[in-house]
Amino acid sequence: MKLATWNVNSLNVRLPHVMKWLEENPTDVLCIQETKLTDDKFPVTALETAGYQVAYTGQKTYNGVAIISKLPITDVVKNNPKFEDAQQRILAATIDGVRVVCAYVPNGQAVDSDKYQYKMAWLAAFHEWISEEAALHPQLAVVGDYNIAPEDRDVHDPAAWVGMVHVSPKEREALQRLLEIGLVDSFRLFEQPEKSYSWWDYRNLGFRLNKGLRIDHILLSDALRQRCTGCVIDRAPRKWEQPSDHAPVIATFS
DNA sequence: ATGGCCGGGAACCCCGGA
């Protein structure tokens, strides 16, 4: 089984990239974020014709998440039942006995901004809900754009990022609390190249100079960790024409 | 370098992203 997460930064623009990537990288479950599409605009036909089932929840202009799967999708839940949220950022579903949570964690904009307060409140409620999901579903994968770089080695220039959103101690603690539920960052289960990132700024030749952050993660419960045989970041689509600023992260399972 | 890039939506600038 192969499970991937990718912030596509507008599915309207990136649908061809998604289709091409799925063709080149047969994937059982692809979780995407920032679709920026209302549900009536979701490209159901294109994906179904390619042999995938879909679940999605979106809104105009911002946010929006979806799960694209070769295998049947059941027990779909939209949003965190414990957090009233007008923003469409969470989709959970069961696929092949695995509970998959696709999440787009708020950006936070700047430490101590209103958006940062929202991010922290969102993460607290997410922790509460994921704790329960973990108790209910031994095989749990919590994947998506976390907008948090866990450690300094996940940041191209840690000194330059001190005090910035994505690396602040409070955000990192929130991610750590999620891990304490019994989840593991699948990327760090395996030897990885130095300076591995999943996002690069469009500006300043960010990708060319590998000035990035590793903020997209696949967190796994212990039962899934036992089955995990690899986790990689696929930089290839970041080199395509008109790319998303994020790259897919892929975990494989026995 | 005080910044550069994107996408969306409403217009030909501004917001949000990270």
PDB file of C-alpha atoms (C1' of nucleotides) in Angstrom:
ATOM      1  CA  MET A   1       0.000   0.000   0.000  1.00  0.00           C
ATOM      2  CA  LYS A   2       1.185   3.495  -0.871  1.00  0.00           C
ATOM      3  CA  LEU A   3      -0.108   6.616   0.886  1.00  0.00           C
ATOM      4  CA  ALA A   4       0.771  10.181  -0.087  1.00  0.00           C
ATOM      5  CA  THR A   5       0.011  13.752   0.919  1.00  0.00           C
ATOM      6  CA  TRP A   6       0.362  16.835  -1.265  1.00  0.00           C
ATOM      7  CA  ASN A   7      -0.645  20.453  -0.845  1.00  0.00           C
ATOM      8  CA  VAL A   8      -1.603  21.261  -4.439  1.00  0.00           C
ATOM      9  CA  ASN A   9      -2.255  25.012  -3.988  1.00  0.00           C
ATOM     10  CA  SER A  10      -5.411  25.123  -6.147  1.00  0.00           C
ATOM     11  CA  LEU A  11      -6.715  21.913  -7.678  1.00  0.00           C
ATOM     12  CA  ASN A  12      -8.155  23.999 -10.487  1.00  0.00           C
ATOM     13  CA  VAL A  13      -4.614  24.842 -11.610  1.00  0.00           C
ATOM     14  CA  ARG A  14      -2.970  21.613 -10.482  1.00  0.00           C
ATOM     15  CA  LEU A  15      -5.382  18.892 -11.658  1.00  0.00           C
ATOM     16  CA  PRO A  16      -3.116  18.068 -14.649  1.00  0.00           C
ATOM     17  CA  HIS A  17      -0.188  17.745 -12.231  1.00  0.00           C
ATOM     18  CA  VAL A  18      -2.181  15.441  -9.979  1.00  0.00           C
ATOM     19  CA  MET A  19      -3.232  13.257 -12.914  1.00  0.00           C
ATOM     20  CA  LYS A  20       0.298  13.086 -14.306  1.00  0.00           C
ATOM     21  CA  TRP A  21       1.768  12.379 -10.875  1.00  0.00           C
ATOM     22  CA  LEU A  22      -0.721   9.560 -10.221  1.00  0.00           C
ATOM     23  CA  GLU A  23       0.071   8.072 -13.623  1.00  0.00           C
ATOM     24  CA  GLU A  24       3.789   8.073 -12.905  1.00  0.00           C
ATOM     25  CA  ASN A  25       3.409   7.144  -9.241  1.00  0.00           C
ATOM     26  CA  PRO A  26       0.656   4.585  -8.745  1.00  0.00           C
ATOM     27  CA  THR A  27      -0.705   5.512  -5.322  1.00  0.00           C
ATOM     28  CA  ASP A  28      -3.458   3.839  -3.352  1.00  0.00           C
ATOM     29  CA  VAL A  29      -4.385   6.886  -1.298  1.00  0.00           C
ATOM     30  CA  LEU A  30      -3.511  10.493  -2.112  1.00  0.00           C
ATOM     31  CA  CYS A  31      -4.541  13.180   0.367  1.00  0.00           C
ATOM     32  CA  ILE A  32      -4.522  16.697  -1.033  1.00  0.00           C
ATOM     33  CA  GLN A  33      -4.854  20.103   0.584  1.00  0.00           C
ATOM     34  CA  GLU A  34      -5.676  23.624  -0.568  1.00  0.00           C
ATOM     35  CA  THR A  35      -8.032  22.506  -3.309  1.00  0.00           C
ATOM     36  CA  LYS A  36      -9.653  25.979  -3.178  1.00  0.00           C
ATOM     37  CA  LEU A  37     -12.802  24.548  -4.772  1.00  0.00           C
ATOM     38  CA  THR A  38     -16.405  24.410  -3.679  1.00  0.00           C
ATOM     39  CA  ASP A  39     -17.772  20.863  -3.767  1.00  0.00           C
ATOM     40  CA  ASP A  40     -19.806  21.501  -6.934  1.00  0.00           C
ATOM     41  CA  LYS A  41     -16.541  22.308  -8.768  1.00  0.00           C
ATOM     42  CA  PHE A  42     -14.593  19.239  -7.610  1.00  0.00           C
ATOM     43  CA  PRO A  43     -13.296  17.257 -10.625  1.00  0.00           C
ATOM     44  CA  VAL A  44     -15.094  14.019  -9.747  1.00  0.00           C
ATOM     45  CA  THR A  45     -15.388  12.761 -13.336  1.00  0.00           C
ATOM     46  CA  ALA A  46     -11.734  13.203 -14.263  1.00  0.00           C
ATOM     47  CA  LEU A  47     -10.582  11.288 -11.192  1.00  0.00           C
ATOM     48  CA  GLU A  48     -13.237   8.570 -11.399  1.00  0.00           C
ATOM     49  CA  THR A  49     -12.453   8.036 -15.068  1.00  0.00           C
ATOM     50  CA  ALA A  50      -8.827   7.492 -14.067  1.00  0.00           C
ATOM     51  CA  GLY A  51      -9.986   4.775 -11.670  1.00  0.00           C
ATOM     52  CA  TYR A  52     -10.095   6.642  -8.386  1.00  0.00           C
ATOM     53  CA  GLN A  53     -12.762   7.202  -5.789  1.00  0.00           C
ATOM     54  CA  VAL A  54     -12.928  10.610  -4.165  1.00  0.00           C
ATOM     55  CA  ALA A  55     -14.079  12.304  -0.995  1.00  0.00           C
ATOM     56  CA  TYR A  56     -13.792  16.048  -0.628  1.00  0.00           C
ATOM     57  CA  THR A  57     -14.837  19.081   1.322  1.00  0.00           C
ATOM     58  CA  GLY A  58     -14.067  22.540   0.081  1.00  0.00           C
ATOM     59  CA  GLN A  59     -14.944  26.193  -0.063  1.00  0.00           C
ATOM     60  CA  LYS A  60     -14.404  29.122  -2.362  1.00  0.00           C
ATOM     61  CA  THR A  61     -10.896  30.619  -2.676  1.00  0.00           C
ATOM     62  CA  TYR A  62      -9.312  29.101   0.464  1.00  0.00           C
ATOM     63  CA  ASN A  63      -8.526  25.763   2.090  1.00  0.00           C
ATOM     64  CA  GLY A  64     -10.308  22.590   0.974  1.00  0.00           C
ATOM     65  CA  VAL A  65      -9.120  18.989   1.351  1.00  0.00           C
ATOM     66  CA  ALA A  66      -9.739  15.736  -0.504  1.00  0.00           C
ATOM     67  CA  ILE A  67      -8.894  12.043  -0.486  1.00  0.00           C
ATOM     68  CA  ILE A  68      -8.275  10.263  -3.791  1.00  0.00           C
ATOM     69  CA  SER A  69      -8.224   6.484  -3.491  1.00  0.00           C
ATOM     70  CA  LYS A  70      -8.024   3.363  -5.617  1.00  0.00           C
ATOM     71  CA  LEU A  71      -9.753   1.417  -2.863  1.00  0.00           C
ATOM     72  CA  PRO A  72     -13.244   1.977  -1.435  1.00  0.00           C
ATOM     73  CA  ILE A  73     -13.640   4.959   0.902  1.00  0.00           C
ATOM     74  CA  THR A  74     -16.003   4.555   3.860  1.00  0.00           C
ATOM     75  CA  ASP A  75     -17.015   6.369   7.048  1.00  0.00           C
ATOM     76  CA  VAL A  76     -16.181   9.825   5.753  1.00  0.00           C
ATOM     77  CA  VAL A  77     -16.074  12.601   8.355  1.00  0.00           C
ATOM     78  CA  LYS A  78     -15.703  16.253   7.409  1.00  0.00           C
ATOM     79  CA  ASN A  79     -14.130  18.634   9.920  1.00  0.00           C
ATOM     80  CA  ASN A  80     -13.288  18.075  13.570  1.00  0.00           C
ATOM     81  CA  PRO A  81     -16.494  17.251  15.455  1.00  0.00           C
ATOM     82  CA  LYS A  82     -14.949  18.995  18.483  1.00  0.00           C
ATOM     83  CA  PHE A  83     -14.179  22.283  16.724  1.00  0.00           C
ATOM     84  CA  GLU A  84     -16.688  24.594  15.112  1.00  0.00           C
ATOM     85  CA  ASP A  85     -14.896  25.765  11.980  1.00  0.00           C
ATOM     86  CA  ALA A  86     -16.162  27.544   8.887  1.00  0.00           C
ATOM     87  CA  GLN A  87     -12.865  26.663   7.159  1.00  0.00           C
ATOM     88  CA  GLN A  88     -12.728  23.306   5.371  1.00  0.00           C
ATOM     89  CA  ARG A  89      -9.495  21.749   6.594  1.00  0.00           C
ATOM     90  CA  ILE A  90     -10.141  18.161   7.649  1.00  0.00           C
ATOM     91  CA  LEU A  91     -11.372  15.005   5.979  1.00  0.00           C
ATOM     92  CA  ALA A  92     -11.241  11.559   7.589  1.00  0.00           C
ATOM     93  CA  ALA A  93     -12.078   8.214   6.001  1.00  0.00           C
ATOM     94  CA  THR A  94     -11.463   4.504   6.359  1.00  0.00           C
ATOM     95  CA  ILE A  95      -9.659   2.807   3.465  1.00  0.00           C
ATOM     96  CA  ASP A  96      -8.486  -0.802   3.467  1.00  0.00           C
ATOM     97  CA  GLY A  97      -8.787  -0.972   7.249  1.00  0.00           C
ATOM     98  CA  VAL A  98      -6.747   2.185   7.778  1.00  0.00           C
ATOM     99  CA  ARG A  99      -8.219   5.328   9.288  1.00  0.00           C
ATOM    100  CA  VAL A 100      -6.832   8.179   7.213  1.00  0.00           C
ATOM    101  CA  VAL A 101      -7.043  11.782   8.400  1.00  0.00           C
ATOM    102  CA  CYS A 102      -6.239  14.414   5.772  1.00  0.00           C
ATOM    103  CA  ALA A 103      -5.516  17.768   7.414  1.00  0.00           C
ATOM    104  CA  TYR A 104      -4.617  21.288   6.357  1.00  0.00           C
ATOM    105  CA  VAL A 105      -3.386  22.945   9.543  1.00  0.00           C
ATOM    106  CA  PRO A 106      -3.801  26.739   9.585  1.00  0.00           C
ATOM    107  CA  ASN A 107      -0.794  28.766   8.484  1.00  0.00           C
ATOM    108  CA  GLY A 108      -0.754  31.133  11.470  1.00  0.00           C
ATOM    109  CA  GLN A 109       0.630  34.047   9.425  1.00  0.00           C
ATOM    110  CA  ALA A 110       2.680  35.644  12.242  1.00  0.00           C
ATOM    111  CA  VAL A 111       3.314  34.689  15.861  1.00  0.00           C
ATOM    112  CA  ASP A 112       0.729  36.351  18.124  1.00  0.00           C
ATOM    113  CA  SER A 113      -1.506  37.400  15.254  1.00  0.00           C
ATOM    114  CA  ASP A 114      -5.186  36.486  15.396  1.00  0.00           C
ATOM    115  CA  LYS A 115      -4.447  33.781  12.836  1.00  0.00           C
ATOM    116  CA  TYR A 116      -1.774  32.340  15.127  1.00  0.00           C
ATOM    117  CA  GLN A 117      -4.291  32.197  17.989  1.00  0.00           C
ATOM    118  CA  TYR A 118      -6.665  30.374  15.645  1.00  0.00           C
ATOM    119  CA  LYS A 119      -3.904  27.954  14.637  1.00  0.00           C
ATOM    120  CA  MET A 120      -3.129  27.114  18.275  1.00  0.00           C
ATOM    121  CA  ALA A 121      -6.806  26.682  19.195  1.00  0.00           C
ATOM    122  CA  TRP A 122      -7.282  24.547  16.078  1.00  0.00           C
ATOM    123  CA  LEU A 123      -4.309  22.358  17.032  1.00  0.00           C
ATOM    124  CA  ALA A 124      -5.562  21.939  20.627  1.00  0.00           C
ATOM    125  CA  ALA A 125      -8.931  20.726  19.365  1.00  0.00           C
ATOM    126  CA  PHE A 126      -7.197  18.552  16.765  1.00  0.00           C
ATOM    127  CA  HIS A 127      -5.177  16.887  19.520  1.00  0.00           C
ATOM    128  CA  GLU A 128      -8.318  16.191  21.531  1.00  0.00           C
ATOM    129  CA  TRP A 129     -10.048  14.618  18.534  1.00  0.00           C
ATOM    130  CA  ILE A 130      -7.038  12.656  17.240  1.00  0.00           C
ATOM    131  CA  SER A 131      -6.559  11.179  20.752  1.00  0.00           C
ATOM    132  CA  GLU A 132     -10.002   9.659  20.431  1.00  0.00           C
ATOM    133  CA  GLU A 133      -9.433   8.540  16.845  1.00  0.00           C
ATOM    134  CA  ALA A 134      -6.231   6.796  17.944  1.00  0.00           C
ATOM    135  CA  ALA A 135      -8.136   4.897  20.635  1.00  0.00           C
ATOM    136  CA  LEU A 136     -10.810   3.887  18.130  1.00  0.00           C
ATOM    137  CA  HIS A 137      -8.546   3.019  15.182  1.00  0.00           C
ATOM    138  CA  PRO A 138      -5.316   1.111  15.848  1.00  0.00           C
ATOM    139  CA  GLN A 139      -4.305   1.633  12.216  1.00  0.00           C
ATOM    140  CA  LEU A 140      -4.287   5.422  11.988  1.00  0.00           C
ATOM    141  CA  ALA A 141      -2.503   7.762   9.575  1.00  0.00           C
ATOM    142  CA  VAL A 142      -2.721  11.505  10.233  1.00  0.00           C
ATOM    143  CA  VAL A 143      -1.314  13.217   7.166  1.00  0.00           C
ATOM    144  CA  GLY A 144      -1.211  16.614   5.562  1.00  0.00           C
ATOM    145  CA  ASP A 145       0.197  20.099   5.568  1.00  0.00           C
ATOM    146  CA  TYR A 146       0.967  20.774   9.247  1.00  0.00           C
ATOM    147  CA  ASN A 147       2.549  24.159   8.642  1.00  0.00           C
ATOM    148  CA  ILE A 148       5.051  23.220  11.366  1.00  0.00           C
ATOM    149  CA  ALA A 149       8.709  22.300  10.860  1.00  0.00           C
ATOM    150  CA  PRO A 150       9.359  19.856  13.712  1.00  0.00           C
ATOM    151  CA  GLU A 151      13.059  20.529  14.234  1.00  0.00           C
ATOM    152  CA  ASP A 152      15.801  22.898  13.114  1.00  0.00           C
ATOM    153  CA  ARG A 153      17.064  20.289  10.655  1.00  0.00           C
ATOM    154  CA  ASP A 154      13.713  20.700   8.877  1.00  0.00           C
ATOM    155  CA  VAL A 155      14.493  24.378   8.204  1.00  0.00           C
ATOM    156  CA  HIS A 156      16.954  25.613   5.557  1.00  0.00           C
ATOM    157  CA  ASP A 157      18.184  28.486   7.730  1.00  0.00           C
ATOM    158  CA  PRO A 158      17.107  28.005  11.350  1.00  0.00           C
ATOM    159  CA  ALA A 159      18.708  31.265  12.508  1.00  0.00           C
ATOM    160  CA  ALA A 160      16.731  33.273   9.978  1.00  0.00           C
ATOM    161  CA  TRP A 161      13.508  31.569  11.049  1.00  0.00           C
ATOM    162  CA  VAL A 162      13.782  32.158  14.803  1.00  0.00           C
ATOM    163  CA  GLY A 163      10.594  33.767  16.053  1.00  0.00           C
ATOM    164  CA  MET A 164       8.728  33.007  12.844  1.00  0.00           C
ATOM    165  CA  VAL A 165       5.541  31.117  12.427  1.00  0.00           C
ATOM    166  CA  HIS A 166       6.040  27.395  11.497  1.00  0.00           C
ATOM    167  CA  VAL A 167       8.980  27.012  13.901  1.00  0.00           C
ATOM    168  CA  SER A 168       7.801  28.724  17.096  1.00  0.00           C
ATOM    169  CA  PRO A 169       8.171  26.678  20.302  1.00  0.00           C
ATOM    170  CA  LYS A 170       4.398  26.630  20.876  1.00  0.00           C
ATOM    171  CA  GLU A 171       3.757  25.168  17.418  1.00  0.00           C
ATOM    172  CA  ARG A 172       6.481  22.573  17.841  1.00  0.00           C
ATOM    173  CA  GLU A 173       5.073  21.647  21.263  1.00  0.00           C
ATOM    174  CA  ALA A 174       1.640  21.181  19.700  1.00  0.00           C
ATOM    175  CA  LEU A 175       3.125  18.801  17.140  1.00  0.00           C
ATOM    176  CA  GLN A 176       5.048  17.015  19.885  1.00  0.00           C
ATOM    177  CA  ARG A 177       1.808  16.517  21.843  1.00  0.00           C
ATOM    178  CA  LEU A 178       0.329  14.825  18.785  1.00  0.00           C
ATOM    179  CA  LEU A 179       3.302  12.465  18.688  1.00  0.00           C
ATOM    180  CA  GLU A 180       2.816  11.719  22.385  1.00  0.00           C
ATOM    181  CA  ILE A 181      -0.567  10.221  21.536  1.00  0.00           C
ATOM    182  CA  GLY A 182       1.505   7.422  20.059  1.00  0.00           C
ATOM    183  CA  LEU A 183       2.090   8.703  16.545  1.00  0.00           C
ATOM    184  CA  VAL A 184       5.426   8.793  14.783  1.00  0.00           C
ATOM    185  CA  ASP A 185       6.803  11.020  12.010  1.00  0.00           C
ATOM    186  CA  SER A 186       7.241   8.357   9.336  1.00  0.00           C
ATOM    187  CA  PHE A 187       9.884  10.402   7.491  1.00  0.00           C
ATOM    188  CA  ARG A 188      12.303  10.049  10.406  1.00  0.00           C
ATOM    189  CA  LEU A 189      11.886   6.294  10.650  1.00  0.00           C
ATOM    190  CA  PHE A 190      14.319   6.046   7.749  1.00  0.00           C
ATOM    191  CA  GLU A 191      17.672   7.478   6.778  1.00  0.00           C
ATOM    192  CA  GLN A 192      17.093  10.666   4.799  1.00  0.00           C
ATOM    193  CA  PRO A 193      19.197  13.089   2.802  1.00  0.00           C
ATOM    194  CA  GLU A 194      20.377  16.202   4.628  1.00  0.00           C
ATOM    195  CA  LYS A 195      18.297  19.306   3.921  1.00  0.00           C
ATOM    196  CA  SER A 196      15.093  17.466   3.025  1.00  0.00           C
ATOM    197  CA  TYR A 197      12.159  19.841   2.648  1.00  0.00           C
ATOM    198  CA  SER A 198       8.566  19.629   1.394  1.00  0.00           C
ATOM    199  CA  TRP A 199       7.912  23.314   0.695  1.00  0.00           C
ATOM    200  CA  TRP A 200       9.922  26.037  -1.028  1.00  0.00           C
ATOM    201  CA  ASP A 201       8.996  29.699  -1.409  1.00  0.00           C
ATOM    202  CA  TYR A 202       8.064  30.711  -4.946  1.00  0.00           C
ATOM    203  CA  ARG A 203      10.208  33.800  -4.435  1.00  0.00           C
ATOM    204  CA  ASN A 204      13.980  34.178  -4.259  1.00  0.00           C
ATOM    205  CA  LEU A 205      14.755  31.034  -6.261  1.00  0.00           C
ATOM    206  CA  GLY A 206      13.606  29.114  -3.198  1.00  0.00           C
ATOM    207  CA  PHE A 207      13.540  25.724  -4.847  1.00  0.00           C
ATOM    208  CA  ARG A 208      16.677  26.179  -6.942  1.00  0.00           C
ATOM    209  CA  LEU A 209      18.609  27.161  -3.804  1.00  0.00           C
ATOM    210  CA  ASN A 210      16.800  24.518  -1.721  1.00  0.00           C
ATOM    211  CA  LYS A 211      15.612  27.157   0.732  1.00  0.00           C
ATOM    212  CA  GLY A 212      12.748  25.151   2.138  1.00  0.00           C
ATOM    213  CA  LEU A 213      10.879  23.821   5.123  1.00  0.00           C
ATOM    214  CA  ARG A 214       9.681  20.302   5.910  1.00  0.00           C
ATOM    215  CA  ILE A 215       6.122  21.019   6.978  1.00  0.00           C
ATOM    216  CA  ASP A 216       4.131  18.223   5.290  1.00  0.00           C
ATOM    217  CA  HIS A 217       4.007  15.076   7.367  1.00  0.00           C
ATOM    218  CA  ILE A 218       2.722  11.516   7.524  1.00  0.00           C
ATOM    219  CA  LEU A 219       2.160  10.567  11.160  1.00  0.00           C
ATOM    220  CA  LEU A 220       1.514   6.914  11.912  1.00  0.00           C
ATOM    221  CA  SER A 221       0.100   4.911  14.792  1.00  0.00           C
ATOM    222  CA  ASP A 222       2.247   2.093  16.144  1.00  0.00           C
ATOM    223  CA  ALA A 223       0.372  -0.611  14.216  1.00  0.00           C
ATOM    224  CA  LEU A 224       0.931   1.242  10.937  1.00  0.00           C
ATOM    225  CA  ARG A 225       4.503   2.058  11.830  1.00  0.00           C
ATOM    226  CA  GLN A 226       5.162  -1.669  12.013  1.00  0.00           C
ATOM    227  CA  ARG A 227       4.024  -1.991   8.393  1.00  0.00           C
ATOM    228  CA  CYS A 228       5.827   1.102   7.067  1.00  0.00           C
ATOM    229  CA  THR A 229       8.672   0.233   4.697  1.00  0.00           C
ATOM    230  CA  GLY A 230       9.668   3.704   3.531  1.00  0.00           C
ATOM    231  CA  CYS A 231       8.923   7.410   3.412  1.00  0.00           C
ATOM    232  CA  VAL A 232      10.196   9.847   0.796  1.00  0.00           C
ATOM    233  CA  ILE A 233       9.611  13.372  -0.481  1.00  0.00           C
ATOM    234  CA  ASP A 234       9.152  13.485  -4.258  1.00  0.00           C
ATOM    235  CA  ARG A 235      10.765  16.697  -5.467  1.00  0.00           C
ATOM    236  CA  ALA A 236      10.056  15.945  -9.138  1.00  0.00           C
ATOM    237  CA  PRO A 237       6.708  17.763  -9.534  1.00  0.00           C
ATOM    238  CA  ARG A 238       8.198  20.896  -7.939  1.00  0.00           C
ATOM    239  CA  LYS A 239      10.318  21.118 -11.125  1.00  0.00           C
ATOM    240  CA  TRP A 240       7.345  20.933 -13.480  1.00  0.00           C
ATOM    241  CA  GLU A 241       5.843  23.940 -15.223  1.00  0.00           C
ATOM    242  CA  GLN A 242       3.618  26.022 -12.936  1.00  0.00           C
ATOM    243  CA  PRO A 243       4.223  23.843  -9.887  1.00  0.00           C
ATOM    244  CA  SER A 244       2.639  23.817  -6.458  1.00  0.00           C
ATOM    245  CA  ASP A 245       5.032  25.231  -3.868  1.00  0.00           C
ATOM    246  CA  HIS A 246       4.762  21.913  -1.982  1.00  0.00           C
ATOM    247  CA  ALA A 247       6.071  18.468  -2.938  1.00  0.00           C
ATOM    248  CA  PRO A 248       4.301  15.168  -2.257  1.00  0.00           C
ATOM    249  CA  VAL A 249       5.349  13.038   0.707  1.00  0.00           C
ATOM    250  CA  ILE A 250       4.894   9.294   0.192  1.00  0.00           C
ATOM    251  CA  ALA A 251       4.848   6.412   2.655  1.00  0.00           C
ATOM    252  CA  THR A 252       4.856   2.755   1.614  1.00  0.00           C
ATOM    253  CA  PHE A 253       3.502  -0.187   3.618  1.00  0.00           C
ATOM    254  CA  SER A 254       3.818  -3.941   3.556  1.00  0.00           C
TER     255      SER A 254
ATOM    256  C1'  DA B   1      17.568  44.501  -0.104  1.00  0.00           C
ATOM    257  C1'  DT B   2      13.025  47.584   2.818  1.00  0.00           C
ATOM    258  C1'  DG B   3      12.060  42.378  -1.862  1.00  0.00           C
ATOM    259  C1'  DG B   4      11.269  39.424  -5.539  1.00  0.00           C
ATOM    260  C1'  DC B   5       6.181  34.619  -6.331  1.00  0.00           C
ATOM    261  C1'  DC B   6       1.593  32.513  -6.731  1.00  0.00           C
ATOM    262  C1'  DG B   7      -3.759  31.825  -6.967  1.00  0.00           C
ATOM    263  C1'  DG B   8      -8.278  33.759  -6.494  1.00  0.00           C
ATOM    264  C1'  DG B   9     -11.538  37.270  -6.934  1.00  0.00           C
ATOM    265  C1'  DA B  10     -12.765  41.316  -8.088  1.00  0.00           C
ATOM    266  C1'  DA B  11     -10.974  44.353 -11.328  1.00  0.00           C
ATOM    267  C1'  DC B  12      -6.258  46.027 -13.324  1.00  0.00           C
ATOM    268  C1'  DC B  13      -5.096  45.965  -6.613  1.00  0.00           C
ATOM    269  C1'  DC B  14      -5.480  43.219  -2.476  1.00  0.00           C
ATOM    270  C1'  DC B  15      -5.557  39.184   0.515  1.00  0.00           C
ATOM    271  C1'  DG B  16      -3.566  34.923   2.047  1.00  0.00           C
ATOM    272  C1'  DG B  17      -0.068  31.792   1.688  1.00  0.00           C
ATOM    273  C1'  DA B  18       4.644  30.147   4.164  1.00  0.00           C
TER     274       DA B  18
END
